[in-house]
mmCIF file of C-alpha atoms in Angstrom:
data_model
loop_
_atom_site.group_PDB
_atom_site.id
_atom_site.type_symbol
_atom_site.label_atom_id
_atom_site.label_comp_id
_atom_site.label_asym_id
_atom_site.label_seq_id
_atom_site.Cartn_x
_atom_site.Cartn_y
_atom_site.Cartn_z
ATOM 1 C CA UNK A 1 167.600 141.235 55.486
ATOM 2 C CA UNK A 2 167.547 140.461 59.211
ATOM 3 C CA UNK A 3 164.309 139.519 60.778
ATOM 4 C CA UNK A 4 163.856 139.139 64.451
ATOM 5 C CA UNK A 5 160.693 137.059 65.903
ATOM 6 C CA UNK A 6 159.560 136.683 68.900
ATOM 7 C CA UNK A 7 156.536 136.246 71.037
ATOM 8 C CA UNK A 8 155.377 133.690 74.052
ATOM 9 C CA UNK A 9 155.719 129.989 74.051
ATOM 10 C CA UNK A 10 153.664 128.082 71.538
ATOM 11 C CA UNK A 11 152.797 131.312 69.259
ATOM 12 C CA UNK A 12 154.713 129.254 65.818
ATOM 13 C CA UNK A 13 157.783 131.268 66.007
ATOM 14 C CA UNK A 14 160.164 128.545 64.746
ATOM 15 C CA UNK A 15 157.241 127.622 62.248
ATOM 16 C CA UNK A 16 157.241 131.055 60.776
ATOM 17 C CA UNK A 17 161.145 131.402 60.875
ATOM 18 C CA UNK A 18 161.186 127.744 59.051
ATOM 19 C CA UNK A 19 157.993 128.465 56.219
ATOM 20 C CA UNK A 20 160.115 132.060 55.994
ATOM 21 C CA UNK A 21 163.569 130.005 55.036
ATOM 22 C CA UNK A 22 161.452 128.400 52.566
ATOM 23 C CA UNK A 23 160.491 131.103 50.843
ATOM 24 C CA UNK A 24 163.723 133.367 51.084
ATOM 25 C CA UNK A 25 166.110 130.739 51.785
ATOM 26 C CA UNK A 26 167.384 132.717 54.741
ATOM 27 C CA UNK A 27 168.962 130.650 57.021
ATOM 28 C CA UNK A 28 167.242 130.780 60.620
ATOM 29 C CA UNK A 29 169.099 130.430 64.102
ATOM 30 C CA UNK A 30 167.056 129.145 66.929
ATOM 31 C CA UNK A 31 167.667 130.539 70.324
ATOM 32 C CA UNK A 32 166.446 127.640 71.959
ATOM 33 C CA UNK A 33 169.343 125.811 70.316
ATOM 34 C CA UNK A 34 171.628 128.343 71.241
ATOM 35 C CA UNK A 35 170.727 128.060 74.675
ATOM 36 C CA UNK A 36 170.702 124.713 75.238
ATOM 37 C CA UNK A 37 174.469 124.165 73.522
ATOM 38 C CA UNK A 38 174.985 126.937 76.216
ATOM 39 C CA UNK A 39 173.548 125.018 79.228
ATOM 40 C CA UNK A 40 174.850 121.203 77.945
ATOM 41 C CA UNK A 41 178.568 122.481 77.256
ATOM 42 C CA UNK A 42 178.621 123.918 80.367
ATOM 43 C CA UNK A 43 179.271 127.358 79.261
ATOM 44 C CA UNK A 44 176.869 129.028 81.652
ATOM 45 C CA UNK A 45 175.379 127.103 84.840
ATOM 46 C CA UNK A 46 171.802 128.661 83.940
ATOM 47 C CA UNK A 47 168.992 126.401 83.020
ATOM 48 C CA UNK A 48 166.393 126.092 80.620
ATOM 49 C CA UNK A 49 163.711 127.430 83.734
ATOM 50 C CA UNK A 50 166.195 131.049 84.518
ATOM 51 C CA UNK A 51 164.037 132.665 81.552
ATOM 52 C CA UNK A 52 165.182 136.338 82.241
ATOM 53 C CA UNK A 53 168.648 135.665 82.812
ATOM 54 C CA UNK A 54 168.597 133.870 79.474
ATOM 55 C CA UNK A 55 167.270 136.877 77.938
ATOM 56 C CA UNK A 56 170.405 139.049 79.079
ATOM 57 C CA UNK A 57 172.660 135.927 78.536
ATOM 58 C CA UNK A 58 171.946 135.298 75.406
ATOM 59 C CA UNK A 59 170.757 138.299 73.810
ATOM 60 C CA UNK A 60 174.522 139.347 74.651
ATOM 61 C CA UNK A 61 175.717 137.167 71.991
ATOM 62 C CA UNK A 62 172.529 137.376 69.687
ATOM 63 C CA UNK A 63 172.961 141.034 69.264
ATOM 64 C CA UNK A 64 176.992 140.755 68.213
ATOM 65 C CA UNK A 65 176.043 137.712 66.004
ATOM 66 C CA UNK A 66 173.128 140.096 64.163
ATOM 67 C CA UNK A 67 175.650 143.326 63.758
ATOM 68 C CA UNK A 68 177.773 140.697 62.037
ATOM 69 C CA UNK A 69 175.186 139.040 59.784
ATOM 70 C CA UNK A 70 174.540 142.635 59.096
ATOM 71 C CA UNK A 71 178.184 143.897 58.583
ATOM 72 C CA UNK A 72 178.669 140.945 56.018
ATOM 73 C CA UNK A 73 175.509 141.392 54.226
ATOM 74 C CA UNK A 74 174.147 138.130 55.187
ATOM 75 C CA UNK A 75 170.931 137.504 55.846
ATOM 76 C CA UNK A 76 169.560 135.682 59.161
ATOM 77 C CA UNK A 77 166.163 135.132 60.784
ATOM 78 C CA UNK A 78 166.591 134.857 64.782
ATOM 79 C CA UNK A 79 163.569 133.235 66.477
ATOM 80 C CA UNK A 80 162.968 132.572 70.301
ATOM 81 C CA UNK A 81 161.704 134.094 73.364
ATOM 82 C CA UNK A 82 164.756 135.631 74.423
ATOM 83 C CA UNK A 83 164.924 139.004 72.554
ATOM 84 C CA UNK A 84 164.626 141.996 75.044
ATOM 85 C CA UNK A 85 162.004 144.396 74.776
ATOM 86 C CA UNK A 86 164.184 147.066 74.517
ATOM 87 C CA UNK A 87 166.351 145.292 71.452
ATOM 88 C CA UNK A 88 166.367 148.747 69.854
ATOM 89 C CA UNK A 89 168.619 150.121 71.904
ATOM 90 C CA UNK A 90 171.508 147.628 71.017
ATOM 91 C CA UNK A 91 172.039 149.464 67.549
ATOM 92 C CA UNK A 92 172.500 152.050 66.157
ATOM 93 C CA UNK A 93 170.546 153.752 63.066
ATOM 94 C CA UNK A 94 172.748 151.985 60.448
ATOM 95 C CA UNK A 95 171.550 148.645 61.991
ATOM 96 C CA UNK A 96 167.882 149.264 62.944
ATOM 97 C CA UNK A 97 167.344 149.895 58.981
ATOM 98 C CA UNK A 98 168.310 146.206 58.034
ATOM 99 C CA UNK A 99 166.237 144.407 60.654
ATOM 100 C CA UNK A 100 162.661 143.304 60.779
ATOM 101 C CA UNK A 101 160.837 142.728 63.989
ATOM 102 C CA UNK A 102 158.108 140.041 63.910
ATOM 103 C CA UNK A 103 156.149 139.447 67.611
ATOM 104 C CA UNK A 104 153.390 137.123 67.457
ATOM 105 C CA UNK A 105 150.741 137.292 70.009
ATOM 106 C CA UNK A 106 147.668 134.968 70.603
ATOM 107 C CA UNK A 107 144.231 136.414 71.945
ATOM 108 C CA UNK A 108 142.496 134.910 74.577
ATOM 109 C CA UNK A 109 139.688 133.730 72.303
ATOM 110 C CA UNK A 110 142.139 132.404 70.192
ATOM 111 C CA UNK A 111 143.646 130.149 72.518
ATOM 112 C CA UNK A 112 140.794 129.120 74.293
ATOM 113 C CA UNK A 113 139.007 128.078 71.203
ATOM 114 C CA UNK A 114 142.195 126.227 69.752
ATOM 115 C CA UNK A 115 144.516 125.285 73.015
ATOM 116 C CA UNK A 116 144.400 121.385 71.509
ATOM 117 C CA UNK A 117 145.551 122.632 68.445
ATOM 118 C CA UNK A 118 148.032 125.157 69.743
ATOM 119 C CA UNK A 119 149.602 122.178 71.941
ATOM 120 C CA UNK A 120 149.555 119.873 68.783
ATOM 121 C CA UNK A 121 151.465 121.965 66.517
ATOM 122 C CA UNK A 122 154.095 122.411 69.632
ATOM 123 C CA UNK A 123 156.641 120.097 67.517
ATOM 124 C CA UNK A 124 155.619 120.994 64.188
ATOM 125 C CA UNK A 125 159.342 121.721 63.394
ATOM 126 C CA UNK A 126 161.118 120.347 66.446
ATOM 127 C CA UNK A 127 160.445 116.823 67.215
ATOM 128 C CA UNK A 128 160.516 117.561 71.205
ATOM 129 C CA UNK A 129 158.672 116.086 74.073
ATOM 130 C CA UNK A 130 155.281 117.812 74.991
ATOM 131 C CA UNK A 131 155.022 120.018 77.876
ATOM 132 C CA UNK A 132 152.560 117.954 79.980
ATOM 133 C CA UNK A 133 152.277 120.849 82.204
ATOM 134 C CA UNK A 134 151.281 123.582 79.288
ATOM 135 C CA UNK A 135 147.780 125.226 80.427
ATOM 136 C CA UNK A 136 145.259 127.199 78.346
ATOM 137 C CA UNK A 137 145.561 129.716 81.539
ATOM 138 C CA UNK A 138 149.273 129.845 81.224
ATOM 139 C CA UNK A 139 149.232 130.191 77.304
ATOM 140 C CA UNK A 140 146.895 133.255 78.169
ATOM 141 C CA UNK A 141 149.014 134.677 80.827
ATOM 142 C CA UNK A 142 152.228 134.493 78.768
ATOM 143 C CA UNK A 143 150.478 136.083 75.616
ATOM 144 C CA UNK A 144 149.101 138.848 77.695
ATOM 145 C CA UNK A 145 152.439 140.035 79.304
ATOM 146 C CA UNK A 146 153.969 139.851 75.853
ATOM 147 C CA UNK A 147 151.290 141.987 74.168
ATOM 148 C CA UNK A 148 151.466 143.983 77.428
ATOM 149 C CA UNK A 149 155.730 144.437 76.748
ATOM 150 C CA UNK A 150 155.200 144.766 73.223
ATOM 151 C CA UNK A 151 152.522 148.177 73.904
ATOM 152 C CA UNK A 152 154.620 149.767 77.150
ATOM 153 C CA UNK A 153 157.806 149.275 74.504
ATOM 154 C CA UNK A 154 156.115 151.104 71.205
ATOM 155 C CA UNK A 155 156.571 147.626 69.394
ATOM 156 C CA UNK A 156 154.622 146.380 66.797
ATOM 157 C CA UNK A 157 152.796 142.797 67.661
ATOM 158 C CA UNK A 158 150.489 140.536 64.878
ATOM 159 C CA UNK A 159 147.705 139.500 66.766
ATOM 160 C CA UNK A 160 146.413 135.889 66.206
ATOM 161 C CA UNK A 161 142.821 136.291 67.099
ATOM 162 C CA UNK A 162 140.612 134.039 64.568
ATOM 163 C CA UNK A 163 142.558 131.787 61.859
ATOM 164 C CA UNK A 164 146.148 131.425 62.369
ATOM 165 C CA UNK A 165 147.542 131.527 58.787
ATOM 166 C CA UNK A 166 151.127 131.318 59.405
ATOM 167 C CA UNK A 167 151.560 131.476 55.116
ATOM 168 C CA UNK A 168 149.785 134.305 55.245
ATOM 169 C CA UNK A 169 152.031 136.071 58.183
ATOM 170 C CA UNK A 170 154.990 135.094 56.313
ATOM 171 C CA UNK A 171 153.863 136.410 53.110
ATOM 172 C CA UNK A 172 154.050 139.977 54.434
ATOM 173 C CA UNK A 173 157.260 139.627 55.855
#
């Protein structure tokens, strides 16, 4: 099994990907991690901020490393923000049929009634700094052009629009 999530900043991807390795005891790569071994070895003279170039960057790599988790029969769960829209069209049938897509999106509602929350569980898994500059608005933003993407792209999206139940989300995975 190969699941792919994804969704905007904050929406519990590496949460799900982690309570997901629990359960299956898939192995998860992070593309944040990815990208910043990238960036510190030098390997690439983006930086954290070049958000669409790190999408075609990295997703050039991503997408060999899942047709060879595939090829091997191994399974993998890839979180981050940098999986295309269009991540279909980087394999064929044979592929498609192994991997899961997982998007998470947040409502407006949602993060207006929770944003303290939201920002709270930002290290849940990683221990990093918070992002002083995070805004409700830009939470909102973000999750909007994502659900936007997700609809112009035919992709499926699990809206978080009351409780967030990530146990529940990765029960149905």
């Amino acid at each position: 099994m190969l699941i792919l999530i994804t969704g905007a900043s904050h929406t519990g991807k590496t949460l799900l990907a982690q309570k997901l390795l629990e359960k299956y005891h898939i192995p998860y790569l992070s593309e944040d991690h990815l990208k910043m071994g990238l960036i510190r070895s030098g390997q690439t003279a983006l930086t954290p901020y070049d958000d669409d170039a790190l999408t075609e960057y990295l997703w050039s790599i991503v997408k060999e490393m899942i047709k060879t988790a595939i090829e091997n029969q191994q399974n993998l769960i890839v979180e981050g923000c940098y999986i295309p829209f269009d991540w279909q069209q980087s394999f064929d049938a044979a592929y498609l049929k192994e991997i899961r897509y997982v998007c998470l999106v947040m409502s407006e509602a949602y993060i207006r009634a929770h944003f303290d929350a939201i920002t709270g569980y930002e290290n849940a898994i990683e221990k990093r700094l918070p992002d002083p500059e995070i805004t409700a608005d830009m939470l909102i933003r973000e999750n909007l052009d994502v659900q936007r993407q997700c609809r112009q792209s035919g992709l499926d999206y699990i809206l978080i629009d009351r409780d967030y139940d990530i146990d529940a989300i990765a029960a149905v995975i």
